[in-house]
mmCIF file of C-alpha atoms and ligand atoms in Angstrom:
data_model
loop_
_atom_site.group_PDB
_atom_site.id
_atom_site.type_symbol
_atom_site.label_atom_id
_atom_site.label_comp_id
_atom_site.label_asym_id
_atom_site.label_seq_id
_atom_site.Cartn_x
_atom_site.Cartn_y
_atom_site.Cartn_z
ATOM 1 C CA MET A 120 90.338 121.871 166.328
ATOM 2 C CA ARG A 121 89.462 120.532 169.740
ATOM 3 C CA ARG A 122 85.892 121.088 170.900
ATOM 4 C CA ALA A 123 83.631 120.013 173.721
ATOM 5 C CA ILE A 124 82.061 116.590 173.246
ATOM 6 C CA PRO A 125 78.506 116.228 174.586
ATOM 7 C CA LEU A 126 78.741 113.786 177.462
ATOM 8 C CA ALA A 127 75.709 111.840 176.305
ATOM 9 C CA LEU A 128 77.629 110.707 173.213
ATOM 10 C CA LEU A 129 80.476 109.164 175.112
ATOM 11 C CA ALA A 130 80.771 105.434 175.338
ATOM 12 C CA PHE A 131 83.839 103.762 176.728
ATOM 13 C CA ALA A 132 86.166 101.332 175.073
ATOM 14 C CA PRO A 133 86.542 98.512 174.436
ATOM 15 C CA CYS A 134 83.446 98.050 172.392
ATOM 16 C CA ALA A 135 81.201 95.289 173.664
ATOM 17 C CA PHE A 136 78.449 95.550 171.021
ATOM 18 C CA ALA A 137 78.350 94.522 167.385
ATOM 19 C CA GLN A 138 79.325 97.634 165.444
ATOM 20 C CA THR A 139 76.996 98.058 162.490
ATOM 21 C CA ALA A 140 77.417 101.783 161.691
ATOM 22 C CA TRP A 141 80.304 104.007 160.695
ATOM 23 C CA LEU A 142 81.483 105.827 163.801
ATOM 24 C CA ARG A 143 83.361 108.983 164.532
ATOM 25 C CA VAL A 144 85.714 107.951 167.288
ATOM 26 C CA GLY A 145 88.002 110.019 169.521
ATOM 27 C CA VAL A 146 91.148 108.042 170.222
ATOM 28 C CA GLU A 147 93.311 108.817 173.244
ATOM 29 C CA CYS A 148 96.898 109.619 172.227
ATOM 30 C CA PRO A 149 98.760 110.913 175.270
ATOM 31 C CA ASN A 150 102.014 111.657 173.431
ATOM 32 C CA PRO A 151 103.434 112.211 169.928
ATOM 33 C CA SER A 152 104.548 108.619 169.495
ATOM 34 C CA ARG A 153 100.984 107.372 170.098
ATOM 35 C CA VAL A 154 99.704 109.902 167.534
ATOM 36 C CA ALA A 155 102.251 108.541 165.072
ATOM 37 C CA ALA A 156 101.253 104.945 165.861
ATOM 38 C CA LEU A 157 97.580 105.752 165.309
ATOM 39 C CA LEU A 158 98.175 107.557 162.016
ATOM 40 C CA ASP A 159 100.263 104.600 160.833
ATOM 41 C CA LEU A 160 97.253 102.272 161.010
ATOM 42 C CA PRO A 161 95.357 101.489 157.807
ATOM 43 C CA LEU A 162 92.281 103.384 159.014
ATOM 44 C CA THR A 163 90.559 106.526 157.753
ATOM 45 C CA THR A 164 91.576 109.598 159.705
ATOM 46 C CA TYR A 165 89.043 112.247 160.516
ATOM 47 C CA GLN A 166 91.745 114.642 161.623
ATOM 48 C CA CYS A 167 95.261 114.467 160.241
ATOM 49 C CA ASP A 168 96.714 117.462 161.874
ATOM 50 C CA ALA A 169 96.591 115.779 165.181
ATOM 51 C CA ALA A 170 98.198 116.909 168.386
ATOM 52 C CA PRO A 171 98.469 114.685 171.466
ATOM 53 C CA GLY A 172 95.149 114.402 173.238
ATOM 54 C CA MET A 173 92.060 113.120 171.472
ATOM 55 C CA VAL A 174 92.531 112.272 167.782
ATOM 56 C CA GLU A 175 89.477 111.605 165.639
ATOM 57 C CA MET A 176 89.125 108.663 163.297
ATOM 58 C CA ALA A 177 86.329 107.446 160.986
ATOM 59 C CA VAL A 178 85.864 103.788 161.843
ATOM 60 C CA ALA A 179 84.084 101.355 159.526
ATOM 61 C CA PRO A 180 81.757 98.638 160.851
ATOM 62 C CA GLY A 181 83.926 95.907 162.323
ATOM 63 C CA GLN A 182 87.075 98.044 162.503
ATOM 64 C CA LEU A 183 86.986 98.936 166.214
ATOM 65 C CA PRO A 184 89.003 95.813 167.099
ATOM 66 C CA ILE A 185 91.910 97.275 165.106
ATOM 67 C CA LEU A 186 92.088 100.021 167.720
ATOM 68 C CA ASP A 187 91.656 97.528 170.569
ATOM 69 C CA PHE A 188 94.390 95.352 169.160
ATOM 70 C CA ALA A 189 96.785 98.292 168.893
ATOM 71 C CA GLY A 190 96.079 99.122 172.536
ATOM 72 C CA PHE A 191 94.185 102.390 172.089
ATOM 73 C CA ARG A 192 91.465 103.718 174.386
ATOM 74 C CA TYR A 193 88.725 105.562 172.561
ATOM 75 C CA LYS A 194 85.322 107.161 172.841
ATOM 76 C CA VAL A 195 82.533 106.923 170.313
ATOM 77 C CA MET A 196 81.529 110.483 169.502
ATOM 78 C CA GLY A 197 78.725 109.803 167.075
ATOM 79 C CA LYS A 198 77.699 108.094 163.869
ATOM 80 C CA LEU A 199 78.910 109.047 160.414
ATOM 81 C CA HIS A 200 77.120 108.670 157.091
ATOM 82 C CA ASP A 201 78.345 105.604 155.304
ATOM 83 C CA PRO A 202 81.086 107.208 153.159
ATOM 84 C CA TYR A 203 80.594 104.486 150.537
ATOM 85 C CA ASP A 204 76.989 105.526 149.959
ATOM 86 C CA ARG A 205 77.418 107.894 147.009
ATOM 87 C CA ARG A 206 73.984 107.479 145.406
ATOM 88 C CA SER A 207 72.669 110.965 146.226
ATOM 89 C CA ASP A 208 75.713 112.626 144.659
ATOM 90 C CA LEU A 209 75.653 110.394 141.599
ATOM 91 C CA VAL A 210 71.985 110.967 140.781
ATOM 92 C CA ARG A 211 71.733 114.672 141.556
ATOM 93 C CA PRO A 212 70.958 117.049 138.653
ATOM 94 C CA ALA A 213 73.893 118.926 137.123
ATOM 95 C CA ALA A 214 75.014 121.681 139.492
ATOM 96 C CA THR A 215 74.606 125.219 138.226
ATOM 97 C CA ASP A 216 75.251 127.500 141.211
ATOM 98 C CA TYR A 217 78.826 127.332 142.477
ATOM 99 C CA ARG A 218 77.904 129.677 145.361
ATOM 100 C CA ASN A 219 75.448 127.199 146.871
ATOM 101 C CA GLU A 220 76.322 123.740 145.574
ATOM 102 C CA TYR A 221 79.406 121.573 145.478
ATOM 103 C CA PHE A 222 80.671 120.958 141.955
ATOM 104 C CA ASN A 223 82.062 117.601 140.888
ATOM 105 C CA LEU A 224 85.306 117.250 138.897
ATOM 106 C CA ALA A 225 83.747 117.785 135.470
ATOM 107 C CA GLU A 226 81.752 120.753 136.753
ATOM 108 C CA ILE A 227 84.801 122.458 138.290
ATOM 109 C CA GLN A 228 86.782 121.959 135.090
ATOM 110 C CA GLY A 229 83.838 123.258 133.054
ATOM 111 C CA PHE A 230 83.563 126.297 135.310
ATOM 112 C CA PHE A 231 87.209 127.280 134.807
ATOM 113 C CA ASP A 232 87.144 126.473 131.096
ATOM 114 C CA ASN A 233 84.178 128.811 130.823
ATOM 115 C CA LEU A 234 86.107 131.614 132.528
ATOM 116 C CA ALA A 235 88.878 131.131 129.967
ATOM 117 C CA LEU A 236 86.353 131.057 127.130
ATOM 118 C CA GLN A 237 84.508 134.162 128.280
ATOM 119 C CA ARG A 238 87.590 136.188 129.123
ATOM 120 C CA PRO A 239 90.262 135.001 126.685
ATOM 121 C CA LYS A 240 92.220 138.233 127.154
ATOM 122 C CA PHE A 241 92.694 137.596 130.848
ATOM 123 C CA VAL A 242 92.393 133.863 131.554
ATOM 124 C CA ARG A 243 94.327 131.047 129.953
ATOM 125 C CA ARG A 244 94.387 127.292 130.556
ATOM 126 C CA LEU A 245 97.499 125.142 130.627
ATOM 127 C CA GLN A 246 97.622 121.374 131.082
ATOM 128 C CA ILE A 247 100.457 120.769 133.531
ATOM 129 C CA GLY A 248 100.342 117.008 133.973
ATOM 130 C CA VAL A 249 98.508 113.695 133.994
ATOM 131 C CA THR A 250 97.518 111.655 137.067
ATOM 132 C CA THR A 251 98.293 107.984 137.699
ATOM 133 C CA GLN A 252 94.793 107.185 136.414
ATOM 134 C CA GLY A 253 95.241 109.264 133.271
ATOM 135 C CA ARG A 254 93.265 112.384 134.183
ATOM 136 C CA PRO A 255 94.624 115.777 133.050
ATOM 137 C CA ILE A 256 95.773 118.329 135.634
ATOM 138 C CA TYR A 257 95.047 121.921 134.660
ATOM 139 C CA ALA A 258 96.348 125.293 135.746
ATOM 140 C CA TYR A 259 94.776 128.642 134.846
ATOM 141 C CA ARG A 260 96.737 131.849 134.429
ATOM 142 C CA PHE A 261 95.033 135.153 135.273
ATOM 143 C CA SER A 262 96.667 138.365 134.239
ATOM 144 C CA GLY A 263 95.948 141.716 132.665
ATOM 145 C CA PHE A 264 99.066 141.130 130.572
ATOM 146 C CA GLN A 265 98.745 138.034 128.450
ATOM 147 C CA THR A 266 102.024 138.653 126.711
ATOM 148 C CA SER A 267 104.962 136.328 127.256
ATOM 149 C CA PRO A 268 105.296 135.752 131.003
ATOM 150 C CA ALA A 269 109.009 136.493 130.705
ATOM 151 C CA VAL A 270 108.356 140.153 129.913
ATOM 152 C CA ASN A 271 105.676 140.612 132.550
ATOM 153 C CA PRO A 272 107.230 142.309 135.553
ATOM 154 C CA GLY A 273 104.377 141.678 138.021
ATOM 155 C CA LYS A 274 104.692 139.473 141.087
ATOM 156 C CA ALA A 275 103.437 135.919 140.594
ATOM 157 C CA TYR A 276 101.065 134.089 142.940
ATOM 158 C CA MET A 277 99.699 130.579 143.059
ATOM 159 C CA PHE A 278 96.517 129.301 144.716
ATOM 160 C CA VAL A 279 95.656 125.619 144.811
ATOM 161 C CA GLY A 280 92.647 123.573 145.910
ATOM 162 C CA LEU A 281 91.589 119.975 146.403
ATOM 163 C CA THR A 282 95.002 118.554 147.225
ATOM 164 C CA HIS A 283 93.063 116.497 149.740
ATOM 165 C CA ALA A 284 90.135 114.914 147.963
ATOM 166 C CA ARG A 285 87.535 115.081 150.732
ATOM 167 C CA GLU A 286 88.058 118.774 151.513
ATOM 168 C CA TRP A 287 85.327 119.834 149.106
ATOM 169 C CA VAL A 288 84.919 123.444 150.174
ATOM 170 C CA SER A 289 88.485 124.166 148.985
ATOM 171 C CA GLY A 290 87.245 123.611 145.412
ATOM 172 C CA SER A 291 84.356 126.019 145.962
ATOM 173 C CA VAL A 292 86.804 128.612 147.283
ATOM 174 C CA VAL A 293 89.248 128.479 144.365
ATOM 175 C CA MET A 294 86.305 128.738 141.926
ATOM 176 C CA HIS A 295 85.264 131.922 143.668
ATOM 177 C CA LEU A 296 88.812 133.291 143.565
ATOM 178 C CA GLY A 297 89.012 132.560 139.833
ATOM 179 C CA LYS A 298 85.682 134.221 139.110
ATOM 180 C CA SER A 299 86.437 137.255 141.300
ATOM 181 C CA ILE A 300 89.899 137.742 139.774
ATOM 182 C CA ALA A 301 88.572 137.361 136.205
ATOM 183 C CA ASP A 302 85.737 139.812 136.903
ATOM 184 C CA SER A 303 88.163 142.327 138.415
ATOM 185 C CA LEU A 304 90.412 142.116 135.361
ATOM 186 C CA ALA A 305 87.554 142.510 132.917
ATOM 187 C CA ASN A 306 86.341 145.752 134.471
ATOM 188 C CA ALA A 307 88.481 148.865 133.991
ATOM 189 C CA ALA A 308 87.309 150.286 137.317
ATOM 190 C CA THR A 309 88.446 147.275 139.361
ATOM 191 C CA ARG A 310 91.463 146.159 137.328
ATOM 192 C CA THR A 311 93.850 147.843 139.767
ATOM 193 C CA LEU A 312 92.901 145.290 142.415
ATOM 194 C CA VAL A 313 94.848 142.663 140.520
ATOM 195 C CA GLY A 314 97.201 145.162 138.910
ATOM 196 C CA ARG A 315 100.324 143.745 137.330
ATOM 197 C CA ARG A 316 100.160 140.498 139.264
ATOM 198 C CA VAL A 317 100.210 137.151 137.492
ATOM 199 C CA ILE A 318 97.970 134.676 139.278
ATOM 200 C CA TRP A 319 98.003 130.949 138.757
ATOM 201 C CA ILE A 320 95.231 128.718 140.065
ATOM 202 C CA VAL A 321 95.389 124.921 140.130
ATOM 203 C CA PRO A 322 91.764 124.225 141.079
ATOM 204 C CA VAL A 323 92.060 120.453 141.535
ATOM 205 C CA VAL A 324 95.546 119.214 142.420
ATOM 206 C CA ASN A 325 94.146 115.725 143.004
ATOM 207 C CA PRO A 326 91.584 114.913 140.276
ATOM 208 C CA ASP A 327 91.685 111.120 140.798
ATOM 209 C CA GLY A 328 91.077 111.406 144.520
ATOM 210 C CA TYR A 329 88.391 114.051 144.084
ATOM 211 C CA ASP A 330 86.482 111.951 141.569
ATOM 212 C CA HIS A 331 86.708 109.030 143.973
ATOM 213 C CA THR A 332 85.015 111.047 146.743
ATOM 214 C CA TRP A 333 82.021 111.611 144.442
ATOM 215 C CA THR A 334 81.703 108.127 142.995
ATOM 216 C CA SER A 335 82.964 105.744 145.669
ATOM 217 C CA TYR A 336 84.137 106.941 149.049
ATOM 218 C CA ARG A 337 83.401 110.385 150.486
ATOM 219 C CA LEU A 338 86.255 110.421 153.017
ATOM 220 C CA TRP A 339 89.126 109.686 150.613
ATOM 221 C CA ARG A 340 92.133 111.978 151.233
ATOM 222 C CA LYS A 341 95.131 110.846 149.153
ATOM 223 C CA ASN A 342 95.662 110.421 145.433
ATOM 224 C CA ARG A 343 94.796 107.040 143.859
ATOM 225 C CA ARG A 344 98.289 105.688 143.133
ATOM 226 C CA LEU A 345 98.407 101.886 143.349
ATOM 227 C CA ASN A 346 101.087 101.195 145.953
ATOM 228 C CA SER A 347 103.382 98.173 145.815
ATOM 229 C CA ASN A 348 101.501 96.383 148.615
ATOM 230 C CA GLY A 349 98.144 96.781 146.863
ATOM 231 C CA THR A 350 96.879 99.710 148.949
ATOM 232 C CA ARG A 351 95.980 102.980 147.255
ATOM 233 C CA GLY A 352 97.226 106.483 147.570
ATOM 234 C CA VAL A 353 99.999 108.857 148.561
ATOM 235 C CA ASP A 354 99.242 111.888 150.731
ATOM 236 C CA LEU A 355 99.956 114.797 148.388
ATOM 237 C CA ASN A 356 100.651 117.008 151.379
ATOM 238 C CA ARG A 357 103.483 114.755 152.598
ATOM 239 C CA ASN A 358 105.204 114.244 149.223
ATOM 240 C CA TYR A 359 106.874 117.668 148.732
ATOM 241 C CA ALA A 360 110.655 117.663 149.072
ATOM 242 C CA LYS A 361 111.198 120.022 151.999
ATOM 243 C CA GLY A 362 111.617 117.909 155.133
ATOM 244 C CA TRP A 363 110.346 114.853 153.243
ATOM 245 C CA GLY A 364 110.273 111.674 155.300
ATOM 246 C CA GLY A 365 110.303 113.322 158.699
ATOM 247 C CA GLU A 366 107.948 113.501 161.642
ATOM 248 C CA GLY A 367 104.228 113.720 160.925
ATOM 249 C CA SER A 368 104.365 111.521 157.832
ATOM 250 C CA SER A 369 104.186 107.754 157.448
ATOM 251 C CA GLY A 370 106.167 105.166 155.520
ATOM 252 C CA ASN A 371 103.207 102.783 155.641
ATOM 253 C CA PRO A 372 101.373 102.821 152.273
ATOM 254 C CA GLY A 373 98.019 102.133 153.946
ATOM 255 C CA SER A 374 98.269 105.218 156.139
ATOM 256 C CA ASP A 375 96.307 108.375 155.350
ATOM 257 C CA ILE A 376 99.572 110.330 155.716
ATOM 258 C CA TYR A 377 101.696 108.018 153.521
ATOM 259 C CA ARG A 378 104.573 110.076 152.116
ATOM 260 C CA GLY A 379 105.253 107.984 148.973
ATOM 261 C CA THR A 380 108.475 106.310 147.910
ATOM 262 C CA ALA A 381 110.479 109.529 147.262
ATOM 263 C CA PRO A 382 110.062 113.308 147.326
ATOM 264 C CA PHE A 383 107.901 114.391 144.376
ATOM 265 C CA SER A 384 107.235 110.784 143.399
ATOM 266 C CA GLU A 385 103.656 111.773 142.495
ATOM 267 C CA PRO A 386 102.774 113.162 139.056
ATOM 268 C CA GLU A 387 100.321 115.666 140.557
ATOM 269 C CA LEU A 388 103.123 117.330 142.512
ATOM 270 C CA GLN A 389 105.656 117.054 139.690
ATOM 271 C CA ALA A 390 103.119 119.087 137.699
ATOM 272 C CA VAL A 391 102.739 121.734 140.405
ATOM 273 C CA ARG A 392 106.513 121.880 140.990
ATOM 274 C CA ASP A 393 107.406 122.182 137.297
ATOM 275 C CA LEU A 394 104.845 124.918 136.762
ATOM 276 C CA ALA A 395 106.053 126.831 139.825
ATOM 277 C CA ILE A 396 109.720 126.738 138.856
ATOM 278 C CA SER A 397 108.836 128.019 135.373
ATOM 279 C CA ILE A 398 107.126 131.136 136.796
ATOM 280 C CA PRO A 399 109.273 134.268 137.117
ATOM 281 C CA ASN A 400 109.015 136.413 140.230
ATOM 282 C CA PHE A 401 107.261 133.811 142.374
ATOM 283 C CA SER A 402 106.049 135.675 145.461
ATOM 284 C CA GLY A 403 102.971 134.153 147.092
ATOM 285 C CA PHE A 404 101.352 130.756 147.592
ATOM 286 C CA ILE A 405 98.212 129.576 149.363
ATOM 287 C CA ASP A 406 97.122 125.944 149.620
ATOM 288 C CA PHE A 407 93.426 125.740 150.590
ATOM 289 C CA HIS A 408 92.356 122.865 152.846
ATOM 290 C CA SER A 409 89.672 122.105 155.400
ATOM 291 C CA TYR A 410 88.929 122.023 158.214
ATOM 292 C CA SER A 411 89.872 123.956 161.381
ATOM 293 C CA GLN A 412 89.775 127.684 160.465
ATOM 294 C CA GLU A 413 93.490 128.352 160.700
ATOM 295 C CA ILE A 414 95.969 130.358 158.660
ATOM 296 C CA LEU A 415 99.230 128.420 158.878
ATOM 297 C CA TRP A 416 102.705 129.578 157.925
ATOM 298 C CA PRO A 417 106.060 127.713 157.693
ATOM 299 C CA TRP A 418 107.656 125.724 159.009
ATOM 300 C CA SER A 419 105.575 122.582 159.317
ATOM 301 C CA TYR A 420 108.406 120.060 159.356
ATOM 302 C CA THR A 421 110.120 121.564 162.389
ATOM 303 C CA THR A 422 109.169 123.684 165.374
ATOM 304 C CA ALA A 423 112.192 125.907 164.668
ATOM 305 C CA SER A 424 111.249 129.405 163.500
ATOM 306 C CA PRO A 425 111.621 130.320 159.828
ATOM 307 C CA PRO A 426 113.954 133.219 158.986
ATOM 308 C CA ASP A 427 111.037 135.503 158.122
ATOM 309 C CA ALA A 428 108.778 134.513 161.022
ATOM 310 C CA ALA A 429 107.862 138.099 161.874
ATOM 311 C CA SER A 430 106.704 139.050 158.381
ATOM 312 C CA LEU A 431 105.002 135.695 157.737
ATOM 313 C CA GLN A 432 103.072 136.167 160.948
ATOM 314 C CA SER A 433 102.232 139.769 160.267
ATOM 315 C CA ILE A 434 100.781 138.881 156.831
ATOM 316 C CA ALA A 435 98.867 135.993 158.441
ATOM 317 C CA ILE A 436 97.335 138.403 160.923
ATOM 318 C CA SER A 437 96.186 140.663 158.070
ATOM 319 C CA ILE A 438 94.583 137.662 156.343
ATOM 320 C CA GLN A 439 93.062 136.571 159.627
ATOM 321 C CA SER A 440 91.412 139.910 160.315
ATOM 322 C CA ALA A 441 90.080 140.124 156.741
ATOM 323 C CA MET A 442 88.607 136.616 157.006
ATOM 324 C CA GLY A 443 87.002 137.290 160.355
ATOM 325 C CA GLY A 444 84.175 139.487 159.082
ATOM 326 C CA PHE A 445 81.841 136.766 157.825
ATOM 327 C CA GLY A 446 80.653 134.922 160.900
ATOM 328 C CA ALA A 447 83.561 132.548 161.504
ATOM 329 C CA SER A 448 86.683 133.245 163.460
ATOM 330 C CA TYR A 449 90.063 132.074 162.177
ATOM 331 C CA GLY A 450 93.277 131.447 164.066
ATOM 332 C CA GLN A 451 96.820 131.807 162.758
ATOM 333 C CA GLY A 452 100.221 130.402 163.621
ATOM 334 C CA GLN A 453 103.284 128.498 162.538
ATOM 335 C CA GLY A 454 101.993 125.147 161.240
ATOM 336 C CA SER A 455 104.160 122.972 163.446
ATOM 337 C CA ARG A 456 103.167 124.881 166.563
ATOM 338 C CA ALA A 457 99.574 125.934 165.958
ATOM 339 C CA LEU A 458 98.676 122.392 164.906
ATOM 340 C CA TYR A 459 101.353 119.757 164.742
ATOM 341 C CA VAL A 460 104.563 118.799 162.936
ATOM 342 C CA ALA A 461 103.923 117.559 159.381
ATOM 343 C CA SER A 462 106.775 116.867 156.937
ATOM 344 C CA GLY A 463 106.815 117.192 153.169
ATOM 345 C CA THR A 464 104.038 119.802 152.953
ATOM 346 C CA SER A 465 103.426 122.383 150.254
ATOM 347 C CA LYS A 466 103.944 125.568 152.194
ATOM 348 C CA ASP A 467 107.405 124.497 153.422
ATOM 349 C CA TRP A 468 108.569 123.730 149.890
ATOM 350 C CA PHE A 469 107.238 126.979 148.424
ATOM 351 C CA TYR A 470 108.772 128.972 151.241
ATOM 352 C CA ASP A 471 112.085 127.142 150.998
ATOM 353 C CA GLN A 472 112.348 127.612 147.225
ATOM 354 C CA TRP A 473 111.647 131.337 146.988
ATOM 355 C CA ARG A 474 111.140 132.603 150.520
ATOM 356 C CA ALA A 475 107.664 133.251 149.129
ATOM 357 C CA ALA A 476 104.813 134.283 151.404
ATOM 358 C CA SER A 477 103.534 130.741 151.737
ATOM 359 C CA TYR A 478 100.451 129.553 153.612
ATOM 360 C CA THR A 479 98.056 126.722 154.219
ATOM 361 C CA ILE A 480 94.562 127.990 154.962
ATOM 362 C CA GLU A 481 92.306 125.524 156.730
ATOM 363 C CA LEU A 482 88.773 126.636 155.869
ATOM 364 C CA ARG A 483 85.505 125.995 157.767
ATOM 365 C CA ASP A 484 84.453 124.535 160.063
ATOM 366 C CA THR A 485 86.007 123.684 163.447
ATOM 367 C CA GLY A 486 84.713 120.122 163.465
ATOM 368 C CA GLN A 487 80.940 120.122 163.806
ATOM 369 C CA TRP A 488 80.502 118.991 160.195
ATOM 370 C CA GLY A 489 84.162 118.529 159.342
ATOM 371 C CA PHE A 490 84.764 117.615 155.707
ATOM 372 C CA GLU A 491 81.015 117.406 154.999
ATOM 373 C CA LEU A 492 80.406 121.117 155.409
ATOM 374 C CA PRO A 493 76.729 121.886 154.619
ATOM 375 C CA SER A 494 76.239 123.680 151.318
ATOM 376 C CA ASN A 495 74.675 126.723 152.988
ATOM 377 C CA GLN A 496 78.175 127.521 154.297
ATOM 378 C CA ILE A 497 79.761 127.594 150.833
ATOM 379 C CA THR A 498 78.999 131.271 150.134
ATOM 380 C CA PRO A 499 80.310 132.705 153.426
ATOM 381 C CA THR A 500 83.425 130.528 153.192
ATOM 382 C CA GLN A 501 84.046 131.799 149.648
ATOM 383 C CA ASN A 502 83.463 135.392 150.729
ATOM 384 C CA GLU A 503 85.886 135.235 153.626
ATOM 385 C CA ALA A 504 88.551 133.508 151.505
ATOM 386 C CA TRP A 505 88.318 136.198 148.808
ATOM 387 C CA ALA A 506 88.596 138.877 151.490
ATOM 388 C CA GLY A 507 91.667 137.071 152.843
ATOM 389 C CA VAL A 508 93.254 136.886 149.397
ATOM 390 C CA GLN A 509 92.694 140.603 148.806
ATOM 391 C CA ALA A 510 94.457 141.343 152.098
ATOM 392 C CA PHE A 511 97.229 138.941 151.042
ATOM 393 C CA PHE A 512 97.608 140.781 147.715
ATOM 394 C CA SER A 513 97.891 144.135 149.360
ATOM 395 C CA ARG A 514 100.483 142.942 151.887
ATOM 396 C CA VAL A 515 102.678 140.938 149.491
ATOM 397 C CA GLY A 516 102.441 143.540 146.759
ATOM 398 C CA SER A 517 102.421 143.653 143.003
HETATM 399 O O1 0X9 B 163 97.768 117.626 157.496
HETATM 400 C C1 0X9 B 163 97.689 118.365 156.510
HETATM 401 O O2 0X9 B 163 98.156 118.105 155.416
HETATM 402 C C2 0X9 B 163 96.959 119.692 156.644
HETATM 403 N N1 0X9 B 163 95.771 119.502 157.428
HETATM 404 S S1 0X9 B 163 94.525 118.648 156.813
HETATM 405 O O3 0X9 B 163 93.571 118.422 157.866
HETATM 406 N N2 0X9 B 163 93.802 119.535 155.698
HETATM 407 O O4 0X9 B 163 95.016 117.453 156.224
HETATM 408 C C3 0X9 B 163 97.822 120.717 157.347
HETATM 409 C C4 0X9 B 163 99.206 120.902 156.822
HETATM 410 C C5 0X9 B 163 99.991 121.858 157.623
HETATM 411 N N3 0X9 B 163 99.930 121.466 158.981
HETATM 412 C C6 0X9 B 163 100.887 121.569 159.898
HETATM 413 N N4 0X9 B 163 101.851 122.391 159.716
HETATM 414 N N5 0X9 B 163 100.832 120.838 160.938
HETATM 415 ZN ZN1 ZN B 164 93.985 118.942 153.777
#
């Protein structure tokens, strides 16, 4: 995630000028407790998986004194678009090409509903929950055997996207997985690729947050829960039960890594959990995020090795080599070591429950564009993710 910063962009703290623009700021955090202190502040992160060193934040006009006050040294790395300026997304014509455009919430739901409509033998929709703002949460089941799941002997997999609202390319990727899996099933010659597997996709784990990034604030990460102190949002990747409340999460509701009041306090994750525990033969899970081009395996909540470290790593290396053929290079590693300790994350819970092959994949890029990945990188990111999932299928089995 770290990259060279052009020297010309560096300015030294504290800030002596009136700050009128949104800034991308690298904040010096020499040790883990300073990282924790920074991520506790009610500021927008630009990098949550932050190791000691330079941690990036998105700082609104007038907010630099918050960093000064908390005693941080920082460097201004460049300007950011005003994340509140959503006019161009709101007035754009309806998107039609999921390979080259980002789809908003209604468009993603329409895309998956269309798959189910066009291929009713292979794709089925299930509403699994309702958000705090009343939006439905949907899951889609892909299988060559649409009989009762209880009699289907195939291994079950789950892929999820848009847990973090601003990580738009994760939605593009799960759309491409859904389309590719449905197309494979519908064609007798390619049906063996999916075989007897049962595949569940939750395209948008966080519909309220995702909608908010289109209509109001591009850099929103959490859900939109109204917290008791009036702030909004719980980090849906700190609210799973495994390791909940530990290092790399915050008890401060204003923080971007706020863990919520209890494990699984959030309806979005209750929905994912209840679906998962209803699925027989649960064997594989991938949570798509951005950015940093990393394939991460458990544990995240501790630097201790998981019991199946060798096989988790070996599968990650297969995914990594499959994803490497499209112009971007991916790393792999145990989450807590390759990046940093984070508690209450999805992959730890899925691994802990079933010893499933459980991963977080951080998609493109490595920080040049960050969350605002240009739309000409959608197609290659989708292609490499589908290649990675095919490698995952063949390693985990059917
Ligand atoms: O912090 C997160 O939730 C994930 N990174 S992101 O930038 N997409 O927010 C990573 C979760 C797993 N990370 C670690 N094991 N450290
Ligand atoms: Zn994320």
